[in-house]
Amino acid sequence: GNVRLGSTLGERGTVYVAVPPSGDGSGRVTLVVGGKQREFNATQDGDMMIPSRARVKVLGVDEAGNTAKVEVV
C-alpha cells in the first residue's frame, strides 16, 4: 500500500540519485518505512550536491509534492 511521506520524518536513509543543491531540482532517496524499502524524491537546503550512497536524514516533508527534504548525517 501507500506510505505516508510524513511517517519518514526523522528517518535516516541513503541517496539513490544524487540530490542537487537547493533550488536545482530533486534527487531520490531510499528509506526503510515499516520494514520495507521505499524510494522518495528528495531536495535539500544546502549548496553542495549530496552524492549517491551518502547517508541522509529526513528534515521535512512536502506531502503534496511527495518530496522529502534531507541533510547529510
CSV table of N, CA, C and O in Angstrom, one decimal, residues 5-68:
chain,number,residue,atom,x,y,z
A,5,LEU,N,4.3,10.0,3.4
A,5,LEU,CA,5.7,10.5,3.5
A,5,LEU,C,5.9,11.1,4.9
A,5,LEU,O,7.0,11.1,5.3
A,6,GLY,N,4.9,11.6,5.5
A,6,GLY,CA,5.1,12.2,6.8
A,6,GLY,C,5.7,11.3,7.8
A,6,GLY,O,6.3,11.7,8.8
A,7,SER,N,5.4,10.0,7.6
A,7,SER,CA,6.0,9.0,8.6
A,7,SER,C,7.5,8.8,8.4
A,7,SER,O,8.1,8.1,9.2
A,8,THR,N,8.1,9.4,7.4
A,8,THR,CA,9.5,9.3,7.2
A,8,THR,C,10.3,10.4,8.0
A,8,THR,O,11.5,10.4,8.0
A,9,LEU,N,9.6,11.4,8.6
A,9,LEU,CA,10.3,12.5,9.3
A,9,LEU,C,11.2,12.0,10.3
A,9,LEU,O,10.8,11.1,11.2
A,10,GLY,N,12.5,12.4,10.3
A,10,GLY,CA,13.5,12.0,11.2
A,10,GLY,C,14.2,10.7,10.9
A,10,GLY,O,15.1,10.3,11.5
A,11,GLU,N,13.6,10.0,9.9
A,11,GLU,CA,14.3,8.7,9.5
A,11,GLU,C,15.6,9.0,8.7
A,11,GLU,O,15.8,10.0,8.2
A,12,ARG,N,16.4,7.9,8.8
A,12,ARG,CA,17.7,8.0,8.0
A,12,ARG,C,17.6,7.1,6.8
A,12,ARG,O,16.9,6.1,6.8
A,13,GLY,N,18.3,7.5,5.8
A,13,GLY,CA,18.2,6.7,4.5
A,13,GLY,C,19.5,6.9,3.7
A,13,GLY,O,20.5,7.5,4.2
A,14,THR,N,19.4,6.5,2.5
A,14,THR,CA,20.6,6.5,1.6
A,14,THR,C,20.2,7.2,0.3
A,14,THR,O,19.1,6.9,-0.2
A,15,VAL,N,21.1,8.1,-0.2
A,15,VAL,CA,20.8,8.7,-1.5
A,15,VAL,C,20.9,7.7,-2.6
A,15,VAL,O,21.9,7.0,-2.7
A,16,TYR,N,19.9,7.7,-3.5
A,16,TYR,CA,19.9,6.7,-4.6
A,16,TYR,C,20.3,7.5,-5.9
A,16,TYR,O,21.1,7.0,-6.7
A,17,VAL,N,19.7,8.6,-6.1
A,17,VAL,CA,20.1,9.5,-7.2
A,17,VAL,C,20.6,10.8,-6.5
A,17,VAL,O,19.8,11.4,-5.7
A,18,ALA,N,21.8,11.3,-6.9
A,18,ALA,CA,22.4,12.5,-6.2
A,18,ALA,C,21.3,13.6,-6.1
A,18,ALA,O,20.6,13.9,-7.0
A,19,VAL,N,21.3,14.3,-4.9
A,19,VAL,CA,20.4,15.4,-4.6
A,19,VAL,C,21.2,16.7,-4.9
A,19,VAL,O,22.2,17.0,-4.3
A,20,PRO,N,20.7,17.4,-5.9
A,20,PRO,CA,21.3,18.7,-6.3
A,20,PRO,C,21.2,19.7,-5.2
A,20,PRO,O,20.4,19.6,-4.3
A,21,PRO,N,22.1,20.8,-5.4
A,21,PRO,CA,22.0,21.9,-4.4
A,21,PRO,C,20.6,22.5,-4.4
A,21,PRO,O,19.8,22.4,-5.4
A,22,SER,N,20.2,23.2,-3.3
A,22,SER,CA,18.9,23.8,-3.2
A,22,SER,C,18.5,24.6,-4.4
A,22,SER,O,19.3,25.4,-4.9
A,23,GLY,N,17.3,24.4,-4.9
A,23,GLY,CA,16.8,25.2,-6.0
A,23,GLY,C,17.1,24.6,-7.3
A,23,GLY,O,16.6,25.1,-8.4
A,24,ASP,N,17.9,23.5,-7.4
A,24,ASP,CA,18.3,22.9,-8.6
A,24,ASP,C,17.6,21.6,-8.9
A,24,ASP,O,18.1,20.7,-9.6
A,25,GLY,N,16.4,21.4,-8.4
A,25,GLY,CA,15.6,20.2,-8.7
A,25,GLY,C,15.7,19.2,-7.5
A,25,GLY,O,16.1,19.5,-6.4
A,26,SER,N,15.5,17.9,-7.9
A,26,SER,CA,15.5,16.9,-6.8
A,26,SER,C,16.2,15.7,-7.2
A,26,SER,O,16.5,15.4,-8.4
A,27,GLY,N,16.6,14.9,-6.2
A,27,GLY,CA,17.2,13.6,-6.4
A,27,GLY,C,16.3,12.5,-5.8
A,27,GLY,O,15.1,12.8,-5.7
A,28,ARG,N,16.8,11.4,-5.5
A,28,ARG,CA,16.0,10.3,-5.0
A,28,ARG,C,16.7,9.7,-3.8
A,28,ARG,O,17.9,9.6,-3.8
A,29,VAL,N,15.9,9.3,-2.7
A,29,VAL,CA,16.5,8.7,-1.6
A,29,VAL,C,15.7,7.4,-1.3
A,29,VAL,O,14.5,7.3,-1.7
A,30,THR,N,16.4,6.4,-0.7
A,30,THR,CA,15.8,5.2,-0.3
A,30,THR,C,15.7,5.2,1.2
A,30,THR,O,16.7,5.4,1.9
A,31,LEU,N,14.5,5.0,1.7
A,31,LEU,CA,14.2,5.0,3.2
A,31,LEU,C,13.5,3.7,3.5
A,31,LEU,O,12.7,3.1,2.7
A,32,VAL,N,13.8,3.2,4.7
A,32,VAL,CA,13.0,2.0,5.2
A,32,VAL,C,11.9,2.5,6.0
A,32,VAL,O,12.0,3.1,7.0
A,33,VAL,N,10.7,2.2,5.5
A,33,VAL,CA,9.4,2.6,6.2
A,33,VAL,C,8.6,1.4,6.5
A,33,VAL,O,8.3,0.6,5.6
A,34,GLY,N,8.3,1.2,7.8
A,34,GLY,CA,7.5,0.0,8.1
A,34,GLY,C,8.2,-1.3,7.7
A,34,GLY,O,7.5,-2.3,7.3
A,35,GLY,N,9.5,-1.3,7.7
A,35,GLY,CA,10.2,-2.5,7.4
A,35,GLY,C,10.4,-2.8,5.9
A,35,GLY,O,11.0,-3.8,5.5
A,36,LYS,N,9.9,-1.9,5.1
A,36,LYS,CA,10.1,-2.0,3.6
A,36,LYS,C,10.9,-0.9,3.1
A,36,LYS,O,10.7,0.3,3.5
A,37,GLN,N,11.7,-1.2,2.1
A,37,GLN,CA,12.5,-0.1,1.4
A,37,GLN,C,11.6,0.6,0.4
A,37,GLN,O,10.9,0.0,-0.4
A,38,ARG,N,11.6,1.9,0.5
A,38,ARG,CA,10.8,2.8,-0.4
A,38,ARG,C,11.7,3.9,-1.0
A,38,ARG,O,12.6,4.3,-0.3
A,39,GLU,N,11.4,4.3,-2.2
A,39,GLU,CA,12.1,5.4,-2.8
A,39,GLU,C,11.2,6.7,-2.8
A,39,GLU,O,10.0,6.6,-3.0
A,40,PHE,N,11.9,7.8,-2.5
A,40,PHE,CA,11.2,9.1,-2.5
A,40,PHE,C,12.0,10.1,-3.2
A,40,PHE,O,13.2,10.1,-3.2
A,41,ASN,N,11.3,11.1,-3.8
A,41,ASN,CA,12.0,12.3,-4.3
A,41,ASN,C,12.6,13.0,-3.1
A,41,ASN,O,12.1,13.0,-2.0
A,42,ALA,N,13.8,13.7,-3.3
A,42,ALA,CA,14.4,14.4,-2.2
A,42,ALA,C,15.0,15.7,-2.7
A,42,ALA,O,15.6,15.8,-3.8
A,43,THR,N,14.9,16.7,-1.8
A,43,THR,CA,15.5,18.0,-2.0
A,43,THR,C,16.3,18.3,-0.8
A,43,THR,O,16.2,17.6,0.2
A,44,GLN,N,17.1,19.4,-0.8
A,44,GLN,CA,17.9,19.9,0.3
A,44,GLN,C,18.0,21.4,0.4
A,44,GLN,O,17.6,22.1,-0.6
A,45,ASP,N,18.4,21.9,1.5
A,45,ASP,CA,18.6,23.4,1.6
A,45,ASP,C,20.1,23.8,1.4
A,45,ASP,O,20.4,25.0,1.3
A,46,GLY,N,21.0,22.8,1.3
A,46,GLY,CA,22.4,23.1,1.2
A,46,GLY,C,22.8,23.5,-0.2
A,46,GLY,O,22.0,23.5,-1.2
A,47,ASP,N,24.0,23.9,-0.4
A,47,ASP,CA,24.5,24.4,-1.7
A,47,ASP,C,25.6,23.5,-2.3
A,47,ASP,O,26.2,23.8,-3.3
A,48,MET,N,25.7,22.3,-1.7
A,48,MET,CA,26.6,21.3,-2.2
A,48,MET,C,25.8,20.0,-2.6
A,48,MET,O,25.0,19.6,-1.7
A,49,MET,N,26.0,19.5,-3.7
A,49,MET,CA,25.3,18.3,-4.1
A,49,MET,C,25.6,17.2,-3.1
A,49,MET,O,26.7,17.0,-2.6
A,50,ILE,N,24.5,16.4,-2.8
A,50,ILE,CA,24.7,15.2,-1.9
A,50,ILE,C,24.8,14.0,-2.9
A,50,ILE,O,23.9,13.7,-3.6
A,51,PRO,N,26.0,13.3,-2.9
A,51,PRO,CA,26.2,12.3,-3.8
A,51,PRO,C,25.4,11.0,-3.5
A,51,PRO,O,25.0,10.7,-2.4
A,52,SER,N,25.3,10.2,-4.6
A,52,SER,CA,24.7,8.9,-4.4
A,52,SER,C,25.4,8.1,-3.3
A,52,SER,O,26.6,8.2,-3.2
A,53,ARG,N,24.7,7.3,-2.6
A,53,ARG,CA,25.1,6.5,-1.5
A,53,ARG,C,25.4,7.2,-0.2
A,53,ARG,O,25.8,6.6,0.8
A,54,ALA,N,25.3,8.5,-0.2
A,54,ALA,CA,25.5,9.3,1.1
A,54,ALA,C,24.4,8.9,2.0
A,54,ALA,O,23.3,8.6,1.6
A,55,ARG,N,24.7,9.0,3.3
A,55,ARG,CA,23.6,8.7,4.3
A,55,ARG,C,23.0,10.1,4.7
A,55,ARG,O,23.7,11.1,4.9
A,56,VAL,N,21.7,10.1,4.7
A,56,VAL,CA,20.9,11.3,5.0
A,56,VAL,C,19.9,11.1,6.0
A,56,VAL,O,19.5,10.0,6.3
A,57,LYS,N,19.4,12.2,6.5
A,57,LYS,CA,18.3,12.2,7.5
A,57,LYS,C,17.1,13.1,6.9
A,57,LYS,O,17.4,14.2,6.4
A,58,VAL,N,15.9,12.7,7.1
A,58,VAL,CA,14.7,13.5,6.6
A,58,VAL,C,14.4,14.6,7.6
A,58,VAL,O,14.2,14.3,8.8
A,59,LEU,N,14.5,15.8,7.1
A,59,LEU,CA,14.3,17.0,8.0
A,59,LEU,C,12.8,17.5,7.8
A,59,LEU,O,12.3,18.1,8.8
A,60,GLY,N,12.3,17.3,6.7
A,60,GLY,CA,10.9,17.8,6.4
A,60,GLY,C,10.3,17.1,5.3
A,60,GLY,O,11.0,16.4,4.5
A,61,VAL,N,9.0,17.2,5.1
A,61,VAL,CA,8.3,16.6,4.0
A,61,VAL,C,7.3,17.5,3.3
A,61,VAL,O,6.7,18.3,4.0
A,62,ASP,N,7.2,17.3,2.0
A,62,ASP,CA,6.2,18.0,1.2
A,62,ASP,C,5.3,16.9,0.7
A,62,ASP,O,5.5,16.3,-0.3
A,63,GLU,N,4.2,16.7,1.5
A,63,GLU,CA,3.2,15.6,1.1
A,63,GLU,C,2.7,15.9,-0.3
A,63,GLU,O,2.5,14.9,-1.1
A,64,ALA,N,2.3,17.1,-0.6
A,64,ALA,CA,1.7,17.4,-1.9
A,64,ALA,C,2.6,17.0,-3.1
A,64,ALA,O,2.2,16.4,-4.1
A,65,GLY,N,3.9,17.3,-2.9
A,65,GLY,CA,4.9,17.0,-3.9
A,65,GLY,C,5.6,15.7,-3.8
A,65,GLY,O,6.4,15.3,-4.5
A,66,ASN,N,5.2,15.0,-2.7
A,66,ASN,CA,5.7,13.7,-2.4
A,66,ASN,C,7.3,13.7,-2.4
A,66,ASN,O,8.0,12.9,-2.9
A,67,THR,N,7.8,14.8,-1.7
A,67,THR,CA,9.2,15.0,-1.7
A,67,THR,C,9.7,15.2,-0.2
A,67,THR,O,9.1,15.9,0.6
A,68,ALA,N,10.8,14.5,0.1
A,68,ALA,CA,11.4,14.7,1.4
A,68,ALA,C,12.6,15.7,1.3
A,68,ALA,O,13.3,15.7,0.3
